[in-house]
mmCIF file of C-alpha atoms in Angstrom:
data_model
loop_
_atom_site.group_PDB
_atom_site.id
_atom_site.type_symbol
_atom_site.label_atom_id
_atom_site.label_comp_id
_atom_site.label_asym_id
_atom_site.label_seq_id
_atom_site.Cartn_x
_atom_site.Cartn_y
_atom_site.Cartn_z
ATOM 1 C CA MET A 1 146.736 -75.760 85.571
ATOM 2 C CA VAL A 2 144.537 -76.776 88.512
ATOM 3 C CA GLN A 3 146.099 -74.099 90.721
ATOM 4 C CA ARG A 4 145.615 -71.486 87.996
ATOM 5 C CA THR A 5 141.949 -72.475 87.606
ATOM 6 C CA THR A 6 141.467 -72.349 91.373
ATOM 7 C CA ARG A 7 143.030 -68.899 91.569
ATOM 8 C CA THR A 8 140.791 -67.683 88.731
ATOM 9 C CA MET A 9 137.662 -69.013 90.444
ATOM 10 C CA SER A 10 138.737 -67.462 93.731
ATOM 11 C CA SER A 11 139.382 -64.122 92.021
ATOM 12 C CA ASP A 12 135.968 -64.193 90.306
ATOM 13 C CA ALA A 13 134.260 -64.989 93.604
ATOM 14 C CA ALA A 14 136.099 -62.129 95.311
ATOM 15 C CA ARG A 15 135.093 -59.681 92.558
ATOM 16 C CA ARG A 16 131.501 -60.850 92.815
ATOM 17 C CA ARG A 17 131.486 -60.369 96.592
ATOM 18 C CA ARG A 18 132.970 -56.909 96.182
ATOM 19 C CA GLY A 19 130.399 -56.083 93.503
ATOM 20 C CA LEU A 20 127.522 -57.162 95.740
ATOM 21 C CA GLN A 21 128.956 -55.055 98.562
ATOM 22 C CA VAL A 22 129.083 -52.039 96.222
ATOM 23 C CA LEU A 23 125.446 -52.614 95.233
ATOM 24 C CA ALA A 24 124.458 -52.801 98.894
ATOM 25 C CA VAL A 25 126.288 -49.555 99.712
ATOM 26 C CA LEU A 26 124.722 -47.740 96.737
ATOM 27 C CA SER A 27 121.256 -48.956 97.764
ATOM 28 C CA ALA A 28 121.830 -47.695 101.320
ATOM 29 C CA LEU A 29 122.986 -44.303 100.004
ATOM 30 C CA ILE A 30 119.844 -44.011 97.872
ATOM 31 C CA VAL A 31 117.672 -44.728 100.919
ATOM 32 C CA ILE A 32 119.536 -42.077 102.929
ATOM 33 C CA VAL A 33 119.231 -39.424 100.210
ATOM 34 C CA PHE A 34 115.582 -40.432 99.701
ATOM 35 C CA ILE A 35 114.847 -39.671 103.372
ATOM 36 C CA VAL A 36 116.808 -36.409 103.277
ATOM 37 C CA SER A 37 115.004 -35.379 100.093
ATOM 38 C CA MET A 38 111.599 -35.912 101.730
ATOM 39 C CA ASN A 39 112.592 -33.275 104.294
ATOM 40 C CA THR A 40 114.082 -30.840 101.741
ATOM 41 C CA GLY A 41 112.021 -27.903 100.572
ATOM 42 C CA TYR A 42 110.720 -24.481 101.465
ATOM 43 C CA ILE A 43 108.537 -26.014 104.200
ATOM 44 C CA ARG A 44 110.611 -28.345 106.342
ATOM 45 C CA LEU A 45 109.359 -31.413 108.152
ATOM 46 C CA THR A 46 111.198 -32.593 111.238
ATOM 47 C CA PRO A 47 112.145 -36.295 111.349
ATOM 48 C CA LEU A 48 109.333 -36.895 113.855
ATOM 49 C CA GLU A 49 106.794 -35.048 111.685
ATOM 50 C CA LEU A 50 108.012 -37.003 108.676
ATOM 51 C CA LEU A 51 107.563 -40.296 110.514
ATOM 52 C CA ASP A 52 104.096 -39.329 111.775
ATOM 53 C CA THR A 53 103.054 -38.294 108.263
ATOM 54 C CA MET A 54 104.310 -41.561 106.788
ATOM 55 C CA LEU A 55 102.271 -43.431 109.400
ATOM 56 C CA GLY A 56 99.144 -41.396 108.573
ATOM 57 C CA LYS A 57 99.259 -39.257 111.726
ATOM 58 C CA GLY A 58 100.311 -35.984 110.113
ATOM 59 C CA THR A 59 98.208 -32.906 109.448
ATOM 60 C CA ASP A 60 96.423 -32.370 106.150
ATOM 61 C CA LYS A 61 99.074 -29.819 105.174
ATOM 62 C CA GLN A 62 101.936 -32.216 105.955
ATOM 63 C CA GLU A 63 100.290 -35.034 104.004
ATOM 64 C CA LEU A 64 99.723 -32.715 101.042
ATOM 65 C CA ILE A 65 103.375 -31.633 101.031
ATOM 66 C CA LEU A 66 104.789 -35.135 101.385
ATOM 67 C CA PHE A 67 102.427 -37.354 99.394
ATOM 68 C CA ASP A 68 101.248 -34.994 96.685
ATOM 69 C CA PHE A 69 104.326 -32.871 96.037
ATOM 70 C CA ARG A 70 107.572 -34.448 97.246
ATOM 71 C CA LEU A 71 107.171 -38.221 97.033
ATOM 72 C CA PRO A 72 106.094 -38.340 93.352
ATOM 73 C CA ARG A 73 109.054 -36.169 92.374
ATOM 74 C CA ILE A 74 111.503 -38.243 94.417
ATOM 75 C CA VAL A 75 110.194 -41.519 92.966
ATOM 76 C CA ILE A 76 110.444 -40.096 89.440
ATOM 77 C CA SER A 77 114.049 -39.014 90.162
ATOM 78 C CA VAL A 78 114.965 -42.563 91.140
ATOM 79 C CA LEU A 79 113.243 -44.095 88.105
ATOM 80 C CA ILE A 80 114.629 -41.727 85.483
ATOM 81 C CA GLY A 81 118.126 -41.963 86.940
ATOM 82 C CA ALA A 82 118.052 -45.737 86.572
ATOM 83 C CA GLY A 83 116.505 -45.538 83.096
ATOM 84 C CA LEU A 84 118.989 -43.015 81.687
ATOM 85 C CA ALA A 85 122.036 -44.731 83.204
ATOM 86 C CA VAL A 86 121.107 -48.198 81.926
ATOM 87 C CA SER A 87 120.257 -46.714 78.526
ATOM 88 C CA GLY A 88 123.749 -45.224 78.379
ATOM 89 C CA ALA A 89 125.334 -48.495 79.497
ATOM 90 C CA VAL A 90 123.566 -50.392 76.702
ATOM 91 C CA MET A 91 124.576 -47.842 74.066
ATOM 92 C CA GLN A 92 128.179 -47.899 75.212
ATOM 93 C CA GLY A 93 128.185 -51.695 75.108
ATOM 94 C CA VAL A 94 126.475 -52.094 71.722
ATOM 95 C CA PHE A 95 128.469 -49.363 69.975
ATOM 96 C CA ARG A 96 131.641 -50.166 71.967
ATOM 97 C CA ASN A 97 131.979 -46.412 72.422
ATOM 98 C CA ASP A 98 132.839 -45.024 75.857
ATOM 99 C CA LEU A 99 131.281 -41.660 74.949
ATOM 100 C CA ALA A 100 127.868 -43.015 73.950
ATOM 101 C CA ASP A 101 125.044 -41.446 75.947
ATOM 102 C CA PRO A 102 121.398 -40.795 74.993
ATOM 103 C CA GLY A 103 121.823 -37.090 75.745
ATOM 104 C CA ILE A 104 125.083 -36.543 73.890
ATOM 105 C CA LEU A 105 123.989 -38.644 70.894
ATOM 106 C CA GLY A 106 120.803 -36.634 70.424
ATOM 107 C CA ILE A 107 118.327 -39.342 71.483
ATOM 108 C CA ASN A 108 116.992 -37.162 74.295
ATOM 109 C CA ALA A 109 116.640 -34.207 71.941
ATOM 110 C CA GLY A 110 114.576 -36.263 69.485
ATOM 111 C CA ALA A 111 112.308 -37.453 72.267
ATOM 112 C CA GLY A 112 112.017 -33.910 73.596
ATOM 113 C CA LEU A 113 111.059 -32.513 70.206
ATOM 114 C CA MET A 114 108.142 -34.924 69.937
ATOM 115 C CA VAL A 115 107.058 -34.165 73.506
ATOM 116 C CA MET A 116 107.116 -30.478 72.685
ATOM 117 C CA LEU A 117 104.992 -31.029 69.584
ATOM 118 C CA LEU A 118 102.432 -32.893 71.686
ATOM 119 C CA VAL A 119 102.414 -30.163 74.308
ATOM 120 C CA SER A 120 101.934 -27.545 71.587
ATOM 121 C CA PHE A 121 98.587 -29.079 70.593
ATOM 122 C CA TYR A 122 97.303 -30.529 73.885
ATOM 123 C CA PRO A 123 97.186 -29.161 77.426
ATOM 124 C CA THR A 124 99.750 -30.903 79.620
ATOM 125 C CA THR A 125 97.229 -31.154 82.466
ATOM 126 C CA SER A 126 94.837 -33.471 80.648
ATOM 127 C CA ALA A 127 95.088 -37.153 81.525
ATOM 128 C CA ALA A 128 95.418 -38.675 78.062
ATOM 129 C CA PRO A 129 98.566 -36.794 76.933
ATOM 130 C CA VAL A 130 100.308 -37.700 80.216
ATOM 131 C CA TYR A 131 100.112 -41.389 79.324
ATOM 132 C CA LEU A 132 100.824 -40.670 75.669
ATOM 133 C CA LEU A 133 104.030 -38.799 76.468
ATOM 134 C CA PRO A 134 106.310 -41.881 76.714
ATOM 135 C CA LEU A 135 104.910 -43.323 73.482
ATOM 136 C CA VAL A 136 105.341 -40.060 71.598
ATOM 137 C CA ALA A 137 108.820 -39.592 73.062
ATOM 138 C CA PHE A 138 109.751 -43.148 72.031
ATOM 139 C CA ALA A 139 108.703 -42.441 68.447
ATOM 140 C CA GLY A 140 110.870 -39.319 68.351
ATOM 141 C CA ALA A 141 113.826 -41.056 69.979
ATOM 142 C CA ALA A 142 113.597 -44.069 67.638
ATOM 143 C CA LEU A 143 113.505 -41.888 64.532
ATOM 144 C CA THR A 144 116.452 -39.877 65.815
ATOM 145 C CA ALA A 145 118.455 -43.016 66.592
ATOM 146 C CA ALA A 146 117.790 -44.356 63.086
ATOM 147 C CA LEU A 147 118.849 -41.032 61.542
ATOM 148 C CA ILE A 148 122.082 -40.924 63.543
ATOM 149 C CA TYR A 149 122.910 -44.521 62.651
ATOM 150 C CA ILE A 150 122.339 -43.889 58.934
ATOM 151 C CA LEU A 151 124.421 -40.709 58.912
ATOM 152 C CA ALA A 152 127.278 -42.186 60.964
ATOM 153 C CA TYR A 153 127.509 -45.510 59.105
ATOM 154 C CA LYS A 154 130.062 -45.946 56.329
ATOM 155 C CA ARG A 155 130.145 -48.977 54.090
ATOM 156 C CA HIS A 156 133.091 -51.313 54.735
ATOM 157 C CA GLN A 157 134.052 -49.185 57.754
ATOM 158 C CA GLY A 158 131.081 -49.457 60.053
ATOM 159 C CA ILE A 159 130.706 -46.777 62.715
ATOM 160 C CA SER A 160 133.723 -45.138 64.335
ATOM 161 C CA PRO A 161 133.276 -43.760 67.874
ATOM 162 C CA ILE A 162 134.206 -40.186 66.971
ATOM 163 C CA ARG A 163 131.978 -40.111 63.853
ATOM 164 C CA LEU A 164 129.060 -41.415 65.884
ATOM 165 C CA LEU A 165 129.676 -38.802 68.574
ATOM 166 C CA LEU A 166 129.950 -35.877 66.141
ATOM 167 C CA THR A 167 126.858 -37.002 64.219
ATOM 168 C CA GLY A 168 124.875 -37.229 67.443
ATOM 169 C CA VAL A 169 126.010 -33.777 68.566
ATOM 170 C CA ALA A 170 125.048 -32.285 65.185
ATOM 171 C CA VAL A 171 121.612 -33.942 65.194
ATOM 172 C CA ALA A 172 121.023 -32.837 68.791
ATOM 173 C CA ALA A 173 121.897 -29.258 67.829
ATOM 174 C CA GLY A 174 119.417 -29.386 64.950
ATOM 175 C CA MET A 175 116.671 -30.764 67.202
ATOM 176 C CA SER A 176 117.337 -28.099 69.812
ATOM 177 C CA ALA A 177 117.143 -25.376 67.151
ATOM 178 C CA ALA A 178 113.805 -26.782 65.973
ATOM 179 C CA MET A 179 112.476 -26.667 69.538
ATOM 180 C CA ILE A 180 113.531 -23.042 69.905
ATOM 181 C CA VAL A 181 111.739 -22.130 66.671
ATOM 182 C CA LEU A 182 108.590 -23.895 67.860
ATOM 183 C CA THR A 183 108.555 -21.878 71.078
ATOM 184 C CA LEU A 184 107.655 -18.791 69.032
ATOM 185 C CA ARG A 185 104.086 -20.057 68.556
ATOM 186 C CA LEU A 186 103.471 -21.038 72.184
ATOM 187 C CA ASP A 187 101.327 -19.162 74.658
ATOM 188 C CA PRO A 188 103.001 -17.985 77.899
ATOM 189 C CA ASP A 189 101.982 -21.033 79.966
ATOM 190 C CA LYS A 190 103.278 -23.538 77.442
ATOM 191 C CA TYR A 191 106.394 -21.453 76.864
ATOM 192 C CA GLN A 192 107.135 -21.701 80.584
ATOM 193 C CA PHE A 193 106.812 -25.473 80.355
ATOM 194 C CA VAL A 194 109.244 -25.624 77.415
ATOM 195 C CA ALA A 195 111.757 -23.405 79.200
ATOM 196 C CA THR A 196 111.516 -25.666 82.237
ATOM 197 C CA TRP A 197 111.953 -28.768 80.084
ATOM 198 C CA LEU A 198 115.001 -27.413 78.255
ATOM 199 C CA ALA A 199 116.672 -26.606 81.572
ATOM 200 C CA GLY A 200 116.288 -30.221 82.689
ATOM 201 C CA SER A 201 113.824 -29.661 85.510
ATOM 202 C CA ILE A 202 111.748 -32.636 86.677
ATOM 203 C CA TRP A 203 108.369 -31.226 85.687
ATOM 204 C CA GLY A 204 106.235 -34.363 86.056
ATOM 205 C CA THR A 205 105.564 -34.114 89.780
ATOM 206 C CA ASN A 206 102.382 -36.063 90.434
ATOM 207 C CA TRP A 207 101.460 -39.732 90.569
ATOM 208 C CA LYS A 208 100.022 -39.745 87.031
ATOM 209 C CA PHE A 209 103.530 -39.190 85.683
ATOM 210 C CA VAL A 210 104.901 -41.926 87.926
ATOM 211 C CA LEU A 211 102.321 -44.355 86.545
ATOM 212 C CA SER A 212 103.072 -43.329 82.959
ATOM 213 C CA LEU A 213 106.804 -43.992 83.464
ATOM 214 C CA LEU A 214 106.655 -47.072 85.690
ATOM 215 C CA PRO A 215 105.640 -49.710 83.082
ATOM 216 C CA TRP A 216 108.568 -48.772 80.831
ATOM 217 C CA ILE A 217 111.059 -49.087 83.680
ATOM 218 C CA VAL A 218 109.529 -52.261 85.131
ATOM 219 C CA ILE A 219 109.509 -54.034 81.747
ATOM 220 C CA LEU A 220 112.669 -52.760 80.050
ATOM 221 C CA LEU A 221 115.116 -52.802 82.958
ATOM 222 C CA PRO A 222 114.635 -56.529 83.723
ATOM 223 C CA PHE A 223 114.880 -57.252 79.995
ATOM 224 C CA VAL A 224 118.250 -55.497 79.774
ATOM 225 C CA PHE A 225 119.480 -57.228 82.944
ATOM 226 C CA TYR A 226 118.420 -60.555 81.428
ATOM 227 C CA LYS A 227 120.565 -59.765 78.376
ATOM 228 C CA ALA A 228 123.692 -59.117 80.480
ATOM 229 C CA ARG A 229 125.437 -62.294 79.264
ATOM 230 C CA VAL A 230 124.604 -61.426 75.663
ATOM 231 C CA MET A 231 126.179 -58.001 76.139
ATOM 232 C CA ASN A 232 129.326 -59.640 77.504
ATOM 233 C CA VAL A 233 129.553 -61.666 74.303
ATOM 234 C CA LEU A 234 128.853 -58.662 72.068
ATOM 235 C CA ASN A 235 131.730 -56.787 73.705
ATOM 236 C CA LEU A 236 134.108 -59.372 72.265
ATOM 237 C CA GLY A 237 133.437 -58.031 68.753
ATOM 238 C CA GLU A 238 130.964 -58.993 66.051
ATOM 239 C CA GLN A 239 133.093 -61.765 64.511
ATOM 240 C CA THR A 240 133.840 -63.424 67.840
ATOM 241 C CA ALA A 241 130.233 -63.073 69.006
ATOM 242 C CA THR A 242 128.986 -64.622 65.785
ATOM 243 C CA GLY A 243 131.467 -67.464 66.178
ATOM 244 C CA LEU A 244 130.112 -68.106 69.678
ATOM 245 C CA GLY A 245 126.603 -68.468 68.269
ATOM 246 C CA ALA A 246 125.124 -65.054 69.068
ATOM 247 C CA ALA A 247 122.607 -63.537 66.643
ATOM 248 C CA VAL A 248 124.494 -60.234 66.651
ATOM 249 C CA ASN A 249 122.196 -58.052 64.538
ATOM 250 C CA ARG A 250 119.026 -59.244 66.232
ATOM 251 C CA GLU A 251 120.446 -58.825 69.732
ATOM 252 C CA GLN A 252 121.855 -55.386 68.940
ATOM 253 C CA PHE A 253 118.476 -54.249 67.608
ATOM 254 C CA ARG A 254 116.640 -55.520 70.688
ATOM 255 C CA LEU A 255 119.088 -53.928 73.101
ATOM 256 C CA LEU A 256 119.091 -50.605 71.270
ATOM 257 C CA ALA A 257 115.278 -50.593 71.177
ATOM 258 C CA ALA A 258 115.245 -51.139 74.949
ATOM 259 C CA ALA A 259 117.842 -48.374 75.452
ATOM 260 C CA VAL A 260 115.867 -45.936 73.317
ATOM 261 C CA GLY A 261 112.665 -46.837 75.184
ATOM 262 C CA LEU A 262 114.279 -46.228 78.583
ATOM 263 C CA ALA A 263 115.734 -42.887 77.503
ATOM 264 C CA ALA A 264 112.539 -41.711 75.821
ATOM 265 C CA ALA A 265 110.252 -42.604 78.728
ATOM 266 C CA SER A 266 112.625 -40.897 81.165
ATOM 267 C CA VAL A 267 112.896 -37.751 79.051
ATOM 268 C CA ALA A 268 109.101 -37.584 78.698
ATOM 269 C CA VAL A 269 108.711 -36.770 82.401
ATOM 270 C CA SER A 270 112.084 -35.307 83.328
ATOM 271 C CA GLY A 271 113.120 -32.926 80.568
ATOM 272 C CA GLY A 272 116.564 -32.594 79.067
ATOM 273 C CA ILE A 273 118.774 -34.090 81.767
ATOM 274 C CA GLY A 274 122.086 -35.068 80.217
ATOM 275 C CA PHE A 275 125.260 -36.912 81.241
ATOM 276 C CA VAL A 276 123.516 -39.442 83.524
ATOM 277 C CA GLY A 277 123.941 -42.151 80.876
ATOM 278 C CA LEU A 278 127.613 -41.222 80.608
ATOM 279 C CA ILE A 279 128.629 -40.954 84.261
ATOM 280 C CA GLY A 280 126.661 -43.904 85.665
ATOM 281 C CA PRO A 281 128.151 -46.680 83.474
ATOM 282 C CA HIS A 282 131.704 -45.335 83.745
ATOM 283 C CA LEU A 283 131.621 -45.176 87.520
ATOM 284 C CA ALA A 284 129.965 -48.595 87.623
ATOM 285 C CA ARG A 285 132.812 -50.149 85.600
ATOM 286 C CA ARG A 286 135.349 -48.653 87.972
ATOM 287 C CA LEU A 287 133.521 -49.998 91.012
ATOM 288 C CA VAL A 288 132.399 -53.486 89.939
ATOM 289 C CA GLY A 289 134.260 -54.251 86.698
ATOM 290 C CA PRO A 290 133.107 -54.659 83.089
ATOM 291 C CA LYS A 291 130.881 -57.737 83.441
ATOM 292 C CA HIS A 292 127.334 -56.624 82.773
ATOM 293 C CA GLN A 293 125.735 -58.908 85.378
ATOM 294 C CA LEU A 294 126.965 -56.462 88.041
ATOM 295 C CA MET A 295 127.722 -53.411 85.926
ATOM 296 C CA LEU A 296 124.130 -52.873 84.747
ATOM 297 C CA PRO A 297 122.565 -52.931 88.258
ATOM 298 C CA ALA A 298 125.397 -50.727 89.522
ATOM 299 C CA SER A 299 124.752 -48.268 86.665
ATOM 300 C CA ALA A 300 121.047 -48.150 87.552
ATOM 301 C CA LEU A 301 121.780 -47.471 91.218
ATOM 302 C CA LEU A 302 124.429 -44.845 90.434
ATOM 303 C CA GLY A 303 122.085 -43.103 88.002
ATOM 304 C CA SER A 304 119.306 -43.035 90.596
ATOM 305 C CA LEU A 305 121.707 -41.752 93.253
ATOM 306 C CA LEU A 306 123.039 -39.039 90.936
ATOM 307 C CA VAL A 307 119.616 -37.714 89.894
ATOM 308 C CA ILE A 308 117.990 -37.813 93.318
ATOM 309 C CA THR A 309 121.031 -36.103 94.844
ATOM 310 C CA ALA A 310 121.096 -33.447 92.116
ATOM 311 C CA ASP A 311 117.357 -32.809 92.531
ATOM 312 C CA THR A 312 117.729 -32.514 96.309
ATOM 313 C CA ILE A 313 120.625 -30.060 95.960
ATOM 314 C CA GLY A 314 118.715 -28.057 93.376
ATOM 315 C CA ARG A 315 115.718 -27.705 95.690
ATOM 316 C CA TRP A 316 117.816 -26.872 98.749
ATOM 317 C CA ILE A 317 120.619 -24.544 97.671
ATOM 318 C CA LEU A 318 118.583 -21.460 96.659
ATOM 319 C CA GLN A 319 115.382 -21.790 98.672
ATOM 320 C CA PRO A 320 112.620 -20.770 98.036
ATOM 321 C CA SER A 321 113.758 -20.875 94.395
ATOM 322 C CA GLU A 322 115.313 -23.983 92.875
ATOM 323 C CA ILE A 323 117.967 -24.905 90.345
ATOM 324 C CA PRO A 324 116.842 -27.339 87.606
ATOM 325 C CA THR A 325 118.184 -30.841 88.152
ATOM 326 C CA GLY A 326 119.704 -30.897 84.675
ATOM 327 C CA ILE A 327 121.922 -27.932 85.500
ATOM 328 C CA VAL A 328 123.237 -29.572 88.679
ATOM 329 C CA VAL A 329 123.964 -32.788 86.776
ATOM 330 C CA ALA A 330 125.649 -30.820 83.974
ATOM 331 C CA VAL A 331 127.979 -29.127 86.466
ATOM 332 C CA ILE A 332 129.196 -32.610 87.378
ATOM 333 C CA GLY A 333 128.937 -34.244 83.967
ATOM 334 C CA ALA A 334 130.464 -31.664 81.623
ATOM 335 C CA PRO A 335 133.997 -31.804 83.108
ATOM 336 C CA TYR A 336 133.827 -35.599 83.200
ATOM 337 C CA PHE A 337 132.772 -35.687 79.543
ATOM 338 C CA LEU A 338 135.708 -33.461 78.550
ATOM 339 C CA TYR A 339 138.042 -35.749 80.497
ATOM 340 C CA LEU A 340 136.737 -38.825 78.671
ATOM 341 C CA LEU A 341 136.883 -37.042 75.315
ATOM 342 C CA ALA A 342 140.549 -36.144 75.925
ATOM 343 C CA ARG A 343 141.340 -39.805 76.639
ATOM 344 C CA THR A 344 139.444 -41.214 73.653
ATOM 345 C CA LYS A 345 141.356 -41.999 70.482
ATOM 346 C CA ALA A 346 139.675 -41.487 67.109
#
């Protein structure tokens, strides 16, 4: 018994060391892509020019390109990648559904519909709507999540993974159709914004959008990380979790509210980028295991790495034009989603 306990402790310590190494490698990769992304665009900056500009020795043109155009977009890519990935990880854990993702389940579409309604009545360049966007998106995402839960729930049966998935897809399709209908009343400038949003392009590219998103990420991500042990217990099933003293319904509501908030705030400044909440958690489980103490940070880092890489590729591959980030992510995510769907049992 003592030897078995010792081996278990040694195995846990080894997994933890490996998990920390994975987190360190992912962080280093994000830093590398971050630097590459700062030098990616129609106007290139050499490494020396980039360093001089960062130190305040660059020209006015170089400072404008780096600080006003590229850095806000890169920072937003990192933040929304972390937000969407952790949101997906929470939904997969709470629903115990490997296919749960805020984009696939229609949460992003609900948030996007509300953002579009706001844009239809207010100019996107005014300061107040910029800071209202996450709040409005959260309202739309919360209402959509409640609708999906009500439609997918069956008395005495609960929610099956496939029923939840199909309900989310149907609701997302309805929301997307509503957005298309609303585009008919938009003027050309606002129509261009909607088209950009639907394609999943990171349209919030100045520091006002960073500041509107930052509080949601700074508050909700630590909250979810703090609840990692609770999520481990919830994964054991409702009866077991209740037997261990967890307030299952209350904890599920809090976690889902945090997941919806992360997804909504991210969508408010990034547009319809899907699959990040699906790919990030799955890859994280493969790399660090199912325990949420390491899986949640790994999901956040993988999500950030995926979005910033996709945005960099989209800006580089067809210069001077660019491919929306959502399309690049979809090229990666759609085959992976079909693979997971084929493996999932109803």
